[in-house]
Amino acid sequence: MALSQLLDLTEKFNVGSSVVLDVEGYDYAIVQIKTPSATIDFSTTNNGGNPDKAANAVDFVSFMGTNLTTQTGVVTLATSGIVRTERGGKYLKLSAAAATTVALLIVRLYKIA
């Protein structure tokens, strides 16, 4: 049995063209992006800054997920799609150039029980 948490991050992303999630304790995430106005980058880090929080996280590096439509590895997504990210660092960041918007950004975090 898997436990999951669904997050609608559309508004938060559209305000700053970036979101950072604390994914510690989850086994994987499914990220759905609809109609991005520019390329969205996937990155991860273990460094939560001081104090250790998602808002203070630094030292991000590119992070590969699997595009579920094409079954290929991706570190960015420029069109609508769904990407599965496996375990990485403590924090997952989805970011783009300033003023980038999306019609929808939903993340479902999964913990396998």
N, CA, C and O of each residue as an XYZ file, in Angstrom:
452
protein
N       0.836     -1.175      0.000
C       0.000      0.000      0.000
C       0.882      1.240      0.000
O       1.841      1.322      0.767
N       0.564      2.197     -0.851
C       1.322      3.444     -0.924
C       0.504      4.584     -0.321
O      -0.716      4.649     -0.476
N       1.200      5.467      0.362
C       0.588      6.683      0.873
C       1.013      7.811     -0.049
O       2.135      7.810     -0.555
N       0.124      8.775     -0.273
C       0.494      9.863     -1.175
C      -0.037     11.193     -0.667
O      -0.963     11.258      0.141
N       0.583     12.246     -1.170
C       0.167     13.607     -0.868
C       0.116     14.356     -2.195
O       1.084     14.341     -2.955
N      -1.003     15.006     -2.474
C      -1.183     15.752     -3.716
C      -1.033     17.242     -3.442
O      -1.677     17.782     -2.543
N      -0.176     17.910     -4.224
C       0.080     19.339     -4.049
C      -0.201     20.072     -5.354
O       0.376     19.737     -6.389
N      -1.073     21.061     -5.316
C      -1.292     21.936     -6.473
C      -0.411     23.166     -6.264
O      -0.709     24.017     -5.427
N       0.667     23.251     -7.026
C       1.660     24.316     -6.860
C       1.596     25.354     -7.982
O       2.525     26.142     -8.158
N       0.515     25.350     -8.725
C       0.370     26.241     -9.871
C       0.553     27.703     -9.479
O       1.379     28.404    -10.063
N      -0.206     28.159     -8.503
C      -0.160     29.569     -8.106
C       1.210     29.947     -7.559
O       1.750     31.000     -7.900
N       1.768     29.097     -6.719
C       3.084     29.382     -6.139
C       4.154     29.480     -7.225
O       4.994     30.379     -7.187
N       4.129     28.563     -8.191
C       5.100     28.608     -9.286
C       4.918     29.876    -10.114
O       5.899     30.531    -10.465
N       3.684     30.225    -10.427
C       3.423     31.377    -11.283
C       3.830     32.699    -10.640
O       4.056     33.677    -11.352
N       3.928     32.752     -9.325
C       4.369     33.960     -8.632
C       5.879     34.153     -8.779
O       6.342     35.269     -9.014
N       6.648     33.068     -8.640
C       8.095     33.215     -8.643
C       8.852     32.384     -9.659
O      10.083     32.385     -9.653
N       8.152     31.674    -10.531
C       8.758     30.797    -11.547
C       9.645     29.719    -10.944
O      10.580     29.241    -11.587
N       9.342     29.333     -9.689
C      10.144     28.322     -9.004
C       9.388     27.813     -7.776
O       8.675     28.571     -7.118
N       9.549     26.532     -7.475
C       9.076     25.958     -6.219
C      10.130     24.971     -5.727
O      10.786     24.290     -6.515
N      10.276     24.910     -4.403
C      11.193     23.961     -3.776
C      10.378     23.136     -2.794
O       9.660     23.682     -1.956
N      10.495     21.810     -2.902
C       9.747     20.896     -2.044
C      10.693     20.085     -1.179
O      11.735     19.625     -1.646
N      10.329     19.912      0.076
C      11.045     18.989      0.952
C      10.454     17.612      0.677
O       9.307     17.343      1.035
N      11.231     16.743      0.044
C      10.738     15.420     -0.339
C      11.337     14.311      0.523
O      11.212     13.130      0.199
N      11.983     14.694      1.615
C      12.565     13.694      2.515
C      11.467     12.775      3.035
O      10.402     13.240      3.441
N      11.722     11.493      3.021
C      10.760     10.518      3.513
C       9.834      9.971      2.438
O       9.097      9.017      2.684
N       9.864     10.567      1.244
C       9.056     10.061      0.142
C       9.931      9.228     -0.785
O      11.127      9.488     -0.916
N       9.337      8.229     -1.426
C      10.084      7.350     -2.325
C      10.181      7.894     -3.746
O      11.194      7.698     -4.417
N       9.138      8.572     -4.207
C       9.177      9.179     -5.534
C       8.092     10.236     -5.654
O       7.189     10.330     -4.823
N       8.208     11.027     -6.711
C       7.230     12.078     -6.989
C       6.803     11.979     -8.444
O       7.594     11.614     -9.314
N       5.549     12.306     -8.695
C       5.021     12.425    -10.050
C       4.679     13.903    -10.245
O       3.844     14.456     -9.530
N       5.332     14.532    -11.220
C       5.154     15.959    -11.487
C       4.398     16.111    -12.793
O       4.839     15.613    -13.829
N       3.256     16.800    -12.754
C       2.494     17.070    -13.969
C       2.529     18.564    -14.244
O       2.156     19.381    -13.402
N       2.988     18.900    -15.447
C       3.087     20.297    -15.867
C       2.253     20.457    -17.138
O       2.344     19.657    -18.068
N       1.435     21.516    -17.150
C       0.606     21.781    -18.318
C       0.926     23.179    -18.845
O       0.885     24.163    -18.107
N       1.241     23.242    -20.126
C       1.437     24.476    -20.873
C       2.456     25.428    -20.221
O       2.107     26.562    -19.894
N       3.690     24.991    -20.032
C       4.700     25.926    -19.522
C       5.055     26.958    -20.594
O       5.134     26.630    -21.778
N       5.267     28.204    -20.171
C       5.623     29.253    -21.137
C       7.120     29.234    -21.468
O       7.560     29.916    -22.394
N       7.896     28.461    -20.719
C       9.325     28.263    -20.989
C       9.726     26.926    -20.382
O       8.912     26.259    -19.743
N      10.965     26.541    -20.580
C      11.463     25.257    -20.092
C      11.554     25.238    -18.569
O      12.054     26.180    -17.954
N      11.062     24.149    -17.968
C      11.134     23.942    -16.521
C      12.311     23.009    -16.231
O      12.435     21.949    -16.845
N      13.167     23.408    -15.298
C      14.332     22.617    -14.901
C      14.034     21.837    -13.626
O      13.360     22.338    -12.726
N      14.543     20.603    -13.554
C      14.451     19.764    -12.369
C      15.820     19.736    -11.699
O      16.821     19.471    -12.365
N      15.886     20.006    -10.394
C      17.158     19.943     -9.681
C      16.922     19.493     -8.244
O      15.793     19.494     -7.753
N      18.023     19.106     -7.577
C      17.925     18.575     -6.223
C      19.137     18.994     -5.402
O      20.178     19.349     -5.953
N      18.994     18.951     -4.079
C      20.085     19.230     -3.152
C      19.770     18.589     -1.800
O      18.619     18.285     -1.489
N      20.809     18.396     -1.017
C      20.659     18.001      0.386
C      20.879     19.176      1.324
O      20.609     19.076      2.521
N      21.374     20.302      0.782
C      21.760     21.449      1.582
C      20.584     22.386      1.794
O      20.218     23.150      0.901
N      19.995     22.325      2.981
C      18.853     23.167      3.324
C      19.222     24.517      3.880
O      18.351     25.259      4.335
N      20.503     24.854      3.853
C      20.922     26.153      4.363
C      20.817     26.207      5.868
O      20.759     25.174      6.534
N      20.793     27.424      6.408
C      20.738     27.623      7.857
C      19.652     28.633      8.165
O      19.839     29.794      7.802
N      18.546     28.310      8.792
C      18.200     26.958      9.232
C      17.803     26.067      8.055
O      17.495     26.549      6.965
N      17.818     24.770      8.298
C      17.558     23.774      7.265
C      16.079     23.794      6.879
O      15.247     23.175      7.543
N      15.758     24.515      5.796
C      14.385     24.632      5.307
C      14.393     24.667      3.786
O      15.396     25.037      3.175
N      13.282     24.286      3.178
C      13.167     24.324      1.717
C      13.426     25.732      1.186
O      14.063     25.895      0.146
N      12.936     26.745      1.893
C      13.103     28.126      1.436
C      14.561     28.571      1.440
O      14.913     29.513      0.730
N      15.413     27.918      2.219
C      16.826     28.290      2.320
C      17.744     27.363      1.532
O      18.959     27.556      1.543
N      17.195     26.372      0.856
C      18.003     25.352      0.182
C      18.894     25.979     -0.894
O      18.485     26.885     -1.620
N      20.129     25.462     -0.971
C      21.127     25.970     -1.920
C      21.892     24.807     -2.530
O      21.689     23.653     -2.154
N      22.768     25.118     -3.470
C      23.662     24.149     -4.098
C      22.909     23.084     -4.904
O      23.257     21.904     -4.853
N      21.896     23.493     -5.634
C      21.121     22.560     -6.458
C      21.927     22.070     -7.658
O      22.740     22.804     -8.220
N      21.687     20.827     -8.035
C      22.274     20.241     -9.238
C      21.146     19.629    -10.072
O      20.098     19.268     -9.535
N      21.361     19.515    -11.367
C      20.351     18.913    -12.241
C      19.977     17.530    -11.755
O      20.812     16.788    -11.237
N      18.708     17.191    -11.929
C      18.177     15.925    -11.427
C      17.321     15.294    -12.514
O      16.403     15.929    -13.034
N      17.620     14.050    -12.858
C      16.913     13.382    -13.941
C      15.672     12.649    -13.450
O      15.699     11.929    -12.453
N      14.592     12.857    -14.182
C      13.374     12.101    -13.974
C      13.045     11.357    -15.255
O      13.764     11.470    -16.248
N      11.962     10.597    -15.232
C      11.527      9.857    -16.415
C      10.249     10.475    -16.961
O       9.238     10.548    -16.262
N      10.296     10.921    -18.213
C       9.104     11.414    -18.886
C       8.205     10.200    -19.117
O       8.591      9.270    -19.824
N       7.020     10.206    -18.530
C       6.159      9.024    -18.598
C       5.519      8.823    -19.971
O       5.014      7.738    -20.262
N       5.533      9.844    -20.808
C       5.011      9.691    -22.164
C       6.028      9.008    -23.068
O       5.688      8.099    -23.825
N       7.277      9.453    -22.982
C       8.309      8.949    -23.880
C       9.177      7.866    -23.244
O       9.931      7.185    -23.939
N       9.073      7.705    -21.919
C       9.902      6.755    -21.165
C      11.394      7.048    -21.322
O      12.215      6.131    -21.352
N      11.735      8.335    -21.421
C      13.128      8.751    -21.519
C      13.504      9.617    -20.328
O      12.647     10.242    -19.704
N      14.794      9.647    -20.021
C      15.288     10.486    -18.946
C      15.296     11.948    -19.361
O      15.697     12.287    -20.475
N      14.848     12.816    -18.449
C      14.815     14.255    -18.718
C      15.274     15.021    -17.478
O      15.049     14.582    -16.350
N      15.914     16.162    -17.695
C      16.251     17.086    -16.606
C      15.487     18.394    -16.774
O      15.557     19.284    -15.926
N      14.751     18.496    -17.891
C      13.907     19.654    -18.164
C      12.637     19.189    -18.855
O      12.561     18.076    -19.375
N      11.635     20.073    -18.847
C      10.398     19.805    -19.580
C       9.946     21.122    -20.194
O       9.717     22.096    -19.477
N       9.817     21.156    -21.519
C       9.463     22.383    -22.231
C       8.017     22.393    -22.711
O       7.521     23.422    -23.169
N       7.337     21.253    -22.608
C       5.943     21.153    -23.041
C       5.147     20.456    -21.938
O       5.712     20.015    -20.937
N       3.857     20.362    -22.127
C       3.025     19.652    -21.154
C       3.505     18.216    -21.025
O       3.883     17.591    -22.016
N       3.492     17.692    -19.802
C       3.918     16.318    -19.607
C       3.900     15.904    -18.147
O       3.605     16.698    -17.253
N       4.224     14.638    -17.936
C       4.282     14.070    -16.590
C       5.638     13.398    -16.438
O       6.054     12.602    -17.280
N       6.324     13.738    -15.339
C       7.661     13.224    -15.068
C       7.674     12.567    -13.698
O       7.164     13.115    -12.721
N       8.272     11.375    -13.648
C       8.447     10.678    -12.373
C       9.889     10.866    -11.918
O      10.826     10.594    -12.668
N      10.058     11.330    -10.693
C      11.397     11.486    -10.128
C      11.562     10.486     -8.996
O      10.707     10.383     -8.117
N      12.654      9.757     -9.022
C      12.963      8.797     -7.964
C      13.655      9.529     -6.827
O      13.791     10.753     -6.846
N      14.089      8.761     -5.836
C      14.789      9.354     -4.710
C      15.992     10.156     -5.185
O      16.761      9.708     -6.035
N      16.135     11.320     -4.634
C      17.268     12.189     -4.937
C      17.708     12.824     -3.635
O      17.858     12.142     -2.621
N      17.911     14.108     -3.662
C      18.273     14.830     -2.452
C      17.064     15.088     -1.576
O      15.957     14.636     -1.869
N      17.289     15.814     -0.508
C      16.219     16.149      0.434
C      15.209     17.119     -0.194
O      14.024     17.100      0.139
N      15.697     17.959     -1.102
C      14.842     18.980     -1.711
C      14.769     18.795     -3.228
O      15.767     18.475     -3.873
N      13.589     18.997     -3.781
C      13.351     18.960     -5.223
C      12.936     20.357     -5.648
O      12.027     20.951     -5.068
N      13.608     20.876     -6.662
C      13.310     22.218     -7.159
C      12.844     22.139     -8.598
O      13.452     21.458     -9.424
N      11.760     22.841     -8.891
C      11.249     23.014    -10.248
C      11.363     24.506    -10.524
O      10.740     25.312     -9.832
N      12.150     24.885    -11.526
C      12.408     26.309    -11.742
C      12.532     26.623    -13.225
O      12.753     25.743    -14.057
N      12.382     27.908    -13.525
C      12.477     28.374    -14.911
C      12.904     29.834    -14.899
O      13.045     30.445    -13.840
N      13.106     30.378    -16.083
C      13.458     31.788    -16.215
C      12.357     32.657    -15.616
O      11.196     32.253    -15.547
N      12.737     33.849    -15.188
C      11.786     34.789    -14.594
C      10.570     34.975    -15.494
O      10.684     34.985    -16.719
N       9.423     35.121    -14.875
C       8.136     35.360    -15.536
C       7.593     34.140    -16.280
O       6.622     34.257    -17.028
N       8.210     32.966    -16.085
C       7.660     31.741    -16.667
C       6.411     31.351    -15.896
O       6.382     31.426    -14.667
N       5.387     30.936    -16.615
C       4.141     30.506    -15.983
C       3.737     29.133    -16.512
O       4.247     28.660    -17.528
N       2.817     28.516    -15.799
C       2.249     27.226    -16.204
C       0.734     27.306    -16.050
O       0.230     28.057    -15.215
N       0.012     26.533    -16.853
C      -1.432     26.445    -16.684
C      -1.763     25.553    -15.492
O      -2.805     25.712    -14.855
N      -0.849     24.595    -15.191
C      -1.071     23.660    -14.096
C       0.263     23.066    -13.668
O       1.082     22.693    -14.507
N       0.477     22.979    -12.365
C       1.634     22.279    -11.816
C       1.158     21.507    -10.597
O       0.873     22.083     -9.547
N       1.079     20.197    -10.757
C       0.633     19.315     -9.679
C       1.753     18.328     -9.387
O       2.355     17.767    -10.303
N       2.025     18.124     -8.111
C       3.021     17.140     -7.679
C       2.348     16.164     -6.725
O       1.695     16.573     -5.765
N       2.511     14.888     -6.991
C       2.024     13.858     -6.070
C       3.242     13.149     -5.514
O       4.030     12.558     -6.253
N       3.384     13.219     -4.192
C       4.490     12.571     -3.499
C       4.028     11.219     -2.987
O       2.938     11.112     -2.425
N       4.849     10.174     -3.175
C       4.480      8.823     -2.788
C       5.451      8.243     -1.769
O       6.667      8.393     -1.887
N       4.895      7.586     -0.780
C       5.653      6.807      0.192
C       5.113      5.394      0.137
O       3.927      5.162      0.371
N       5.995      4.443     -0.176
C       5.583      3.050     -0.235
C       5.579      2.510      1.182
O       6.606      2.509      1.861
N       4.414      2.051      1.624
C       4.261      1.575      3.011
C       4.611      0.118      3.139
O       4.538     -0.440      4.234
